[in-house]
XYZ file of C-alpha atoms in Angstrom:
515
model
C -3.064 17.603 -5.306
C -2.922 13.883 -5.357
C -5.107 12.032 -2.889
C -4.234 8.601 -1.596
C -7.334 6.949 -0.155
C -7.696 4.548 2.704
C -7.660 1.476 0.485
C -3.948 1.191 1.018
C -4.645 -1.315 3.773
C -5.013 -3.965 1.111
C -1.334 -3.782 0.418
C -0.454 -5.262 3.774
C 0.125 -9.027 3.713
C -2.578 -9.906 6.201
C -5.186 -7.765 4.521
C -4.313 -8.837 1.001
C -4.382 -12.517 1.885
C -7.754 -12.090 3.528
C -9.062 -10.297 0.437
C -7.701 -13.046 -1.781
C -9.490 -15.698 0.225
C -12.838 -14.031 -0.027
C -12.636 -12.695 -3.591
C -15.489 -14.069 -5.623
C -14.854 -15.625 -9.032
C -15.613 -13.388 -11.943
C -18.261 -15.673 -13.356
C -18.839 -19.328 -12.642
C -17.514 -21.454 -15.481
C -15.635 -18.540 -17.083
C -11.998 -17.513 -16.771
C -11.309 -14.477 -14.563
C -10.597 -11.187 -16.330
C -6.996 -10.365 -17.164
C -5.211 -8.626 -14.300
C -4.183 -5.728 -16.546
C -7.829 -5.032 -17.379
C -8.828 -4.920 -13.715
C -5.894 -2.621 -12.941
C -6.764 -0.371 -15.887
C -10.389 0.014 -14.780
C -9.462 0.769 -11.187
C -6.851 3.294 -12.330
C -9.389 4.962 -14.634
C -11.705 5.522 -11.674
C -8.844 6.929 -9.604
C -7.817 9.239 -12.453
C -11.294 10.772 -12.693
C -11.489 11.362 -8.950
C -8.105 13.087 -8.694
C -8.536 15.018 -11.939
C -11.675 16.708 -10.630
C -9.831 18.139 -7.642
C -7.851 20.446 -9.958
C -9.536 20.497 -13.366
C -12.050 23.195 -12.393
C -9.441 25.769 -11.354
C -8.815 27.248 -14.801
C -12.585 27.310 -15.424
C -13.391 29.420 -12.333
C -13.475 32.851 -14.030
C -15.653 31.474 -16.840
C -17.995 29.818 -14.345
C -18.369 33.058 -12.447
C -19.038 35.128 -15.564
C -21.650 32.661 -16.888
C -23.486 31.907 -13.628
C -23.046 35.261 -11.881
C -21.380 33.733 -8.841
C -19.979 35.924 -6.074
C -16.255 36.161 -5.416
C -16.627 34.535 -2.003
C -18.829 31.815 -3.463
C -16.310 30.854 -6.128
C -14.079 29.057 -3.626
C -16.958 26.652 -2.993
C -16.643 25.231 -6.496
C -13.418 23.719 -5.169
C -14.363 23.338 -1.505
C -17.759 21.687 -1.973
C -15.989 18.789 -3.694
C -13.025 18.687 -1.314
C -15.045 18.803 1.917
C -17.477 16.082 0.830
C -14.556 13.979 -0.412
C -12.580 14.348 2.809
C -15.537 13.918 5.139
C -16.829 10.705 3.580
C -13.566 9.108 2.431
C -13.070 6.918 5.494
C -16.741 5.917 5.432
C -16.345 4.944 1.775
C -13.417 2.692 2.632
C -15.362 1.033 5.442
C -18.375 0.521 3.145
C -16.146 -1.183 0.578
C -14.844 -3.584 3.218
C -18.367 -4.343 4.374
C -20.466 -4.413 1.213
C -17.892 -5.217 -1.458
C -15.253 -3.154 -3.236
C -16.736 -3.644 -6.701
C -20.194 -2.649 -5.502
C -18.938 0.546 -3.870
C -16.773 1.311 -6.904
C -19.840 1.087 -9.137
C -22.083 3.068 -6.771
C -19.485 5.802 -6.338
C -18.710 6.024 -10.056
C -22.412 6.181 -10.977
C -22.997 8.960 -8.434
C -19.891 10.820 -9.597
C -20.908 10.575 -13.273
C -24.499 11.678 -12.639
C -23.333 14.637 -10.533
C -20.894 15.617 -13.302
C -23.790 15.717 -15.775
C -25.875 17.864 -13.420
C -22.964 20.220 -12.785
C -22.235 20.613 -16.473
C -25.883 21.518 -17.111
C -26.202 23.852 -14.085
C -28.029 27.122 -14.758
C -27.361 28.725 -11.397
C -24.481 28.871 -8.953
C -26.209 26.859 -6.227
C -26.916 24.045 -8.693
C -23.234 23.856 -9.589
C -22.157 23.819 -5.934
C -24.680 21.096 -5.062
C -23.447 18.998 -7.994
C -19.836 19.463 -6.879
C -20.718 18.293 -3.359
C -22.426 15.174 -4.727
C -19.396 14.606 -6.971
C -17.228 14.672 -3.840
C -19.516 12.162 -2.133
C -19.311 9.850 -5.153
C -15.535 10.197 -5.209
C -15.362 9.337 -1.506
C -17.312 6.122 -2.116
C -15.351 5.224 -5.259
C -11.741 6.132 -4.453
C -11.013 3.902 -1.424
C -11.873 0.784 -3.431
C -9.505 1.479 -6.312
C -6.222 0.423 -4.711
C -7.820 -2.583 -2.997
C -9.119 -3.768 -6.361
C -5.634 -3.345 -7.851
C -3.852 -5.275 -5.100
C -6.464 -8.044 -5.088
C -6.068 -8.554 -8.836
C -2.270 -9.014 -8.863
C -0.191 -11.577 -7.004
C 2.116 -10.321 -4.286
C 5.654 -9.527 -5.412
C 7.149 -7.572 -8.296
C 3.942 -7.625 -10.336
C 1.945 -6.116 -7.500
C 4.624 -3.470 -6.924
C 4.377 -2.480 -10.585
C 0.584 -2.340 -10.387
C 0.692 -0.122 -7.301
C 3.273 2.121 -8.991
C 0.928 2.437 -11.977
C -1.978 3.332 -9.685
C 0.164 5.951 -7.915
C 1.394 7.451 -11.171
C -2.124 7.641 -12.600
C -3.344 9.435 -9.472
C -0.466 11.888 -9.558
C -0.948 12.370 -13.281
C -4.626 13.159 -12.777
C -3.801 15.941 -10.357
C -1.009 17.263 -12.541
C -3.056 17.152 -15.768
C -6.026 19.020 -14.314
C -4.914 22.501 -15.328
C -3.968 21.548 -18.873
C -7.079 19.420 -19.485
C -9.299 22.142 -18.049
C -7.635 24.812 -20.162
C -8.093 22.858 -23.391
C -11.761 22.136 -22.631
C -12.640 25.692 -21.608
C -10.840 27.270 -24.564
C -12.122 24.886 -27.242
C -15.625 24.155 -25.866
C -16.797 25.812 -22.633
C -16.329 25.566 -18.869
C -19.208 23.074 -18.766
C -17.042 20.448 -20.425
C -14.640 20.226 -17.482
C -17.574 18.412 -15.870
C -19.384 16.955 -18.890
C -16.243 15.142 -20.065
C -16.676 12.845 -17.058
C -20.003 11.575 -18.399
C -18.891 9.553 -21.461
C -15.663 8.462 -19.761
C -17.514 7.507 -16.576
C -20.164 5.605 -18.537
C -17.554 3.536 -20.399
C -15.665 2.729 -17.184
C -18.930 1.931 -15.387
C -20.175 -0.506 -18.012
C -16.759 -2.139 -18.363
C -16.404 -2.467 -14.586
C -19.849 -3.989 -14.272
C -18.747 -6.654 -16.744
C -15.111 -7.251 -15.792
C -14.356 -6.301 -12.186
C -14.360 -9.158 -9.642
C -15.976 -8.674 -6.234
C -14.203 -8.822 -2.896
C -14.856 -7.729 0.675
C -13.062 -7.896 4.004
C -15.650 -10.169 5.555
C -15.946 -8.308 8.864
C -19.153 -7.284 10.576
C -18.242 -3.745 11.592
C -21.086 -1.294 11.129
C -20.821 1.992 9.310
C -20.255 5.141 11.342
C -22.625 7.279 9.280
C -23.282 9.807 12.086
C -19.529 10.448 12.350
C -19.152 11.061 8.610
C -22.144 13.415 8.515
C -20.992 15.360 11.578
C -17.412 15.925 10.440
C -18.485 16.897 6.909
C -21.176 19.276 8.154
C -18.815 20.739 10.742
C -16.126 21.477 8.161
C -18.618 22.940 5.709
C -20.282 25.219 8.262
C -16.919 26.294 9.665
C -15.619 27.154 6.184
C -18.825 29.094 5.493
C -18.375 31.071 8.696
C -14.800 31.919 7.716
C -15.947 33.109 4.283
C -18.532 35.396 5.929
C -15.815 37.418 7.644
C -14.983 39.189 4.377
C -18.339 40.934 4.104
C -19.615 40.905 7.700
C -16.472 41.060 9.851
C -15.466 38.774 12.711
C -17.948 40.097 15.277
C -21.165 39.955 13.236
C -23.799 37.357 14.091
C -23.704 36.099 10.495
C -20.078 35.138 11.117
C -20.111 34.042 14.757
C -23.131 31.743 14.484
C -21.761 29.485 11.719
C -18.310 29.487 13.323
C -19.798 28.389 16.644
C -22.056 25.844 14.940
C -19.131 24.392 12.971
C -16.995 24.026 16.089
C -19.924 22.461 17.948
C -20.477 19.910 15.180
C -16.791 18.960 15.159
C -16.840 18.651 18.972
C -19.916 16.419 18.721
C -18.089 14.346 16.094
C -15.253 13.748 18.585
C -17.760 12.720 21.262
C -19.409 10.254 18.865
C -16.032 8.827 17.837
C -15.056 8.324 21.473
C -18.255 6.422 22.285
C -19.175 4.424 19.171
C -18.150 0.771 18.929
C -16.835 1.130 15.352
C -15.608 4.719 15.002
C -14.777 6.287 11.687
C -11.693 7.854 13.270
C -10.483 5.826 16.293
C -9.137 8.534 18.597
C -6.823 6.052 20.298
C -4.644 6.078 17.182
C -3.557 9.615 18.010
C -1.864 8.469 21.213
C 1.048 7.427 18.989
C 3.290 10.471 18.544
C 4.101 9.612 14.949
C 0.412 9.435 14.007
C -0.710 12.603 15.788
C 2.264 14.754 14.770
C 2.250 13.646 11.117
C -1.500 14.275 10.801
C -1.159 17.707 12.394
C 1.740 18.549 10.069
C -0.184 17.334 7.024
C -3.213 19.425 8.070
C -1.124 22.608 8.417
C 0.898 22.017 5.233
C -2.249 21.219 3.276
C -3.953 24.409 4.469
C -1.350 26.436 2.580
C -0.457 24.239 -0.402
C -4.025 23.382 -1.450
C -4.779 27.007 -2.321
C -1.815 27.420 -4.697
C -3.633 26.271 -7.850
C -6.710 28.361 -7.007
C -4.838 31.660 -6.766
C -2.311 30.977 -9.513
C -5.009 30.350 -12.123
C -6.976 33.424 -11.018
C -3.831 35.579 -11.156
C -2.919 34.298 -14.607
C -6.383 34.960 -16.049
C -7.763 37.901 -14.049
C -4.575 39.973 -13.861
C -2.294 38.845 -16.682
C -5.098 38.185 -19.169
C -4.140 34.589 -19.982
C -6.728 32.425 -21.685
C -7.757 29.256 -19.815
C -5.505 27.182 -22.088
C -2.564 29.539 -21.564
C -3.139 29.378 -17.806
C -3.172 25.589 -17.925
C 0.024 25.499 -19.963
C 1.666 28.019 -17.647
C 1.196 25.659 -14.706
C 2.527 22.534 -16.438
C 6.039 22.980 -14.938
C 4.496 23.209 -11.466
C 2.482 20.056 -12.142
C 5.621 18.218 -13.191
C 7.456 19.520 -10.121
C 5.001 17.869 -7.714
C 5.529 14.568 -9.540
C 9.313 14.957 -9.336
C 9.127 15.792 -5.637
C 6.893 12.803 -4.914
C 9.253 10.459 -6.783
C 12.418 11.968 -5.256
C 11.249 11.841 -1.635
C 11.645 8.040 -1.214
C 15.215 8.302 -2.538
C 16.187 10.959 0.012
C 14.390 9.417 2.997
C 16.926 6.596 3.649
C 19.758 9.141 3.567
C 18.281 12.166 5.337
C 15.430 10.551 7.261
C 11.709 11.013 6.667
C 11.493 13.798 9.255
C 14.216 15.890 7.627
C 12.867 15.394 4.105
C 9.428 16.623 5.250
C 11.001 19.704 6.843
C 13.102 20.350 3.731
C 10.025 20.134 1.522
C 8.100 22.631 3.658
C 11.052 25.063 3.612
C 11.296 24.849 -0.192
C 7.539 25.381 -0.520
C 7.672 28.371 1.864
C 10.405 29.934 -0.295
C 8.182 29.444 -3.344
C 5.194 31.025 -1.612
C 7.336 33.951 -0.474
C 8.664 34.448 -4.003
C 5.168 34.244 -5.474
C 3.974 36.939 -3.054
C 6.212 39.419 -4.950
C 3.916 39.169 -8.006
C 3.070 42.322 -9.956
C 0.490 43.352 -12.527
C 3.157 43.016 -15.243
C 3.732 39.373 -14.360
C 6.873 38.107 -16.046
C 6.149 34.404 -16.654
C 9.509 32.966 -15.620
C 9.951 34.876 -12.367
C 6.330 35.375 -11.314
C 4.710 32.079 -12.278
C 7.046 29.290 -13.394
C 9.992 29.355 -10.967
C 8.021 30.127 -7.768
C 5.385 27.589 -8.860
C 8.054 24.922 -9.290
C 9.411 25.603 -5.792
C 5.935 25.479 -4.230
C 4.971 22.187 -5.811
C 8.396 20.570 -5.532
C 8.170 21.254 -1.805
C 4.635 19.853 -1.690
C 5.793 16.622 -3.313
C 8.777 16.274 -0.985
C 6.638 16.827 2.118
C 3.659 14.541 1.569
C 5.417 11.190 1.157
C 7.581 11.284 4.316
C 4.660 12.501 6.449
C 2.551 9.577 5.235
C 5.456 7.215 5.942
C 5.925 8.600 9.459
C 2.206 8.307 10.228
C 1.972 4.694 9.123
C 5.203 3.805 10.920
C 3.539 4.725 14.200
C 0.539 2.448 13.612
C 0.045 -1.224 14.304
C 0.229 -3.392 11.146
C -3.520 -3.916 11.090
C -4.153 -0.165 11.305
C -1.807 0.977 8.534
C -4.604 1.352 5.992
C -6.775 3.362 8.372
C -3.877 5.678 9.241
C -3.122 6.105 5.540
C -6.701 7.234 5.049
C -6.463 9.576 8.035
C -3.331 11.309 6.757
C -4.977 12.034 3.421
C -8.183 13.147 5.095
C -6.119 15.549 7.232
C -4.497 17.014 4.121
C -7.805 17.555 2.316
C -9.575 18.926 5.394
C -6.704 21.304 6.063
C -6.747 22.379 2.442
C -10.488 23.080 2.504
C -10.323 25.271 5.594
C -7.092 26.880 4.367
C -8.708 27.836 1.072
C -11.610 29.444 2.936
C -9.195 31.472 5.071
C -6.896 32.441 2.191
C -9.806 33.456 -0.042
C -11.213 35.653 2.709
C -7.831 37.274 3.334
C -7.285 37.902 -0.379
C -10.787 39.310 -0.923
C -10.544 41.633 2.067
C -7.173 42.974 0.913
C -8.460 43.416 -2.652
C -11.499 45.329 -1.447
C -9.356 47.537 0.791
C -6.873 48.261 -2.000
C -9.707 48.986 -4.429
C -11.335 51.462 -2.056
C -8.015 53.193 -1.434
C -7.458 53.542 -5.170
C -11.029 54.709 -5.771
C -11.776 51.753 -8.040
C -15.468 51.434 -8.795
C -17.233 48.088 -9.009
C -14.619 45.895 -7.385
C -14.980 42.293 -8.395
C -13.277 40.647 -5.445
C -10.829 37.785 -5.736
C -12.416 36.505 -8.913
C -12.617 39.773 -10.816
C -12.101 40.033 -14.545
C -8.973 41.108 -16.331
C -10.769 43.840 -18.198
C -11.837 45.775 -15.090
C -9.001 48.290 -15.436
C -5.510 48.739 -14.102
C -6.761 49.778 -10.664
C -8.696 46.568 -10.291
C -5.756 44.489 -11.551
C -3.469 46.076 -8.965
C -6.025 45.502 -6.205
C -6.455 41.875 -7.218
C -2.687 41.408 -7.286
C -2.378 42.794 -3.763
C -5.022 40.353 -2.567
C -3.395 37.348 -4.211
C 0.046 38.411 -2.965
C -1.199 38.632 0.627
C -2.655 35.118 0.319
C 0.753 33.791 -0.769
C 2.548 35.682 2.023
C 0.110 34.171 4.500
C 0.754 30.751 2.995
C 4.499 31.229 3.426
C 3.952 32.095 7.085
C 1.756 29.029 7.594
C 4.420 26.802 6.047
C 7.134 28.256 8.295
C 4.824 27.472 11.204
C 4.556 23.936 9.867
C 8.368 23.719 9.808
C 8.507 24.665 13.499
C 5.749 22.154 14.303
C 7.589 19.346 12.490
C 10.970 20.148 14.048
C 9.467 20.160 17.543
C 6.918 17.346 17.315
C 7.772 14.802 14.622
C 9.616 11.793 16.084
C 13.337 11.414 15.485
C 14.402 8.318 13.544
C 15.258 5.317 15.746
C 18.898 4.781 16.549
C 20.788 2.172 14.576
C 20.060 -1.307 15.833
C 17.045 -0.206 17.889
C 13.571 -1.599 17.359
C 10.095 -0.586 18.309
C 7.425 1.852 17.267
C 8.082 5.476 16.550
C 5.097 6.285 18.701
């Protein structure tokens, strides 16, 4: 799924003019780099960051077979990246304002590239998960600077609008291309290349950026809220770990209750720190505006269901239907295109139907897709059990995200629009991370139960192999189907939440905040 980092604040007139005033010349006595080159470099960094959210999905079965990872541990290949990315994204945006967008872009890209190399060379599961977490940290430092660099390089007006549209399309394309790129790399080389491919590309972008990107910063003196970033990231990670423990230990075991309690305590401590620090990572006062609080809550709930779609679809295609990684990637191309179509269509419908109604419509469409997908079987007809339900799920996802972001920013003061934009995307990624932990646990528990009932020996859990026999394939299918049914229920809950809580559009001729 496409992530839109906090750097969007640079698109506001006040912020962009401030950035323009303090942008440093490229090199004294030399002409500045061409705007298209700056835009291209920033977009390349954004593409890598978004690509790595989804590119690993088709490689998951191969990773597990090669490294001997557990079924419950496989979700962490995705979640280690997502949690680190979400937890440090706002801190990365603040660091760019404070220390310079080019500097943070370079630091983040170098960290991301090095972690990709380590992940591609990993010889054990824990090494891969650690590399993915460091990748997420690098992405969180890098991503918030990309849009600010784009908007600072292009004059306000039509040219800037085109540059922002290019940045948006590249980000969406990175998310959409992940399955196909991953499938090609795994089938033609190995799963390691879904990570190693970042190394030569990252090195070229890094060296070019060092030479051509201009520096800029916001010029403020706000300090970094490092304790807040560490607390929220640790809290989410420990909480997700506790949820994953329920599959093997149950809800009442100490191995489950202790991490759950510790995760909740860390998140509570994060809220205390945010309420008391002078420069909070997440100013809690923003949530007093109804539009901000309701849109973030809706994005969190929607993300908790939609984020897991790619994970389970690729496992179903490979583990049950026997698709190769490339075939699985190709099978999901229509879904990838659907999220792009939904994202592009949403702004056209919003003036007619209203942002609130478009968000509700998108969630309803996605819920229908999840419900349809939950009817999957071991035979798996492509059109009716992958393509059409996948299109509905991702079309709904695209229609929902844009209006929720618009509603959130409409409830913020002009100077806080960038921060709220970062918050709404953090809410989506955090919700997705916890949702994936819950859905994986539900699917694994159902698979194990179905396998025991059928007398299947050597159950492989949610990431089993296609060759484990028909009994295993049926058990896996039951687990995946329950995850999609649960997702449909979550999305219907999101519909109720949005209908009840999202603000109604202002009456014609009225003014004022939606909060």
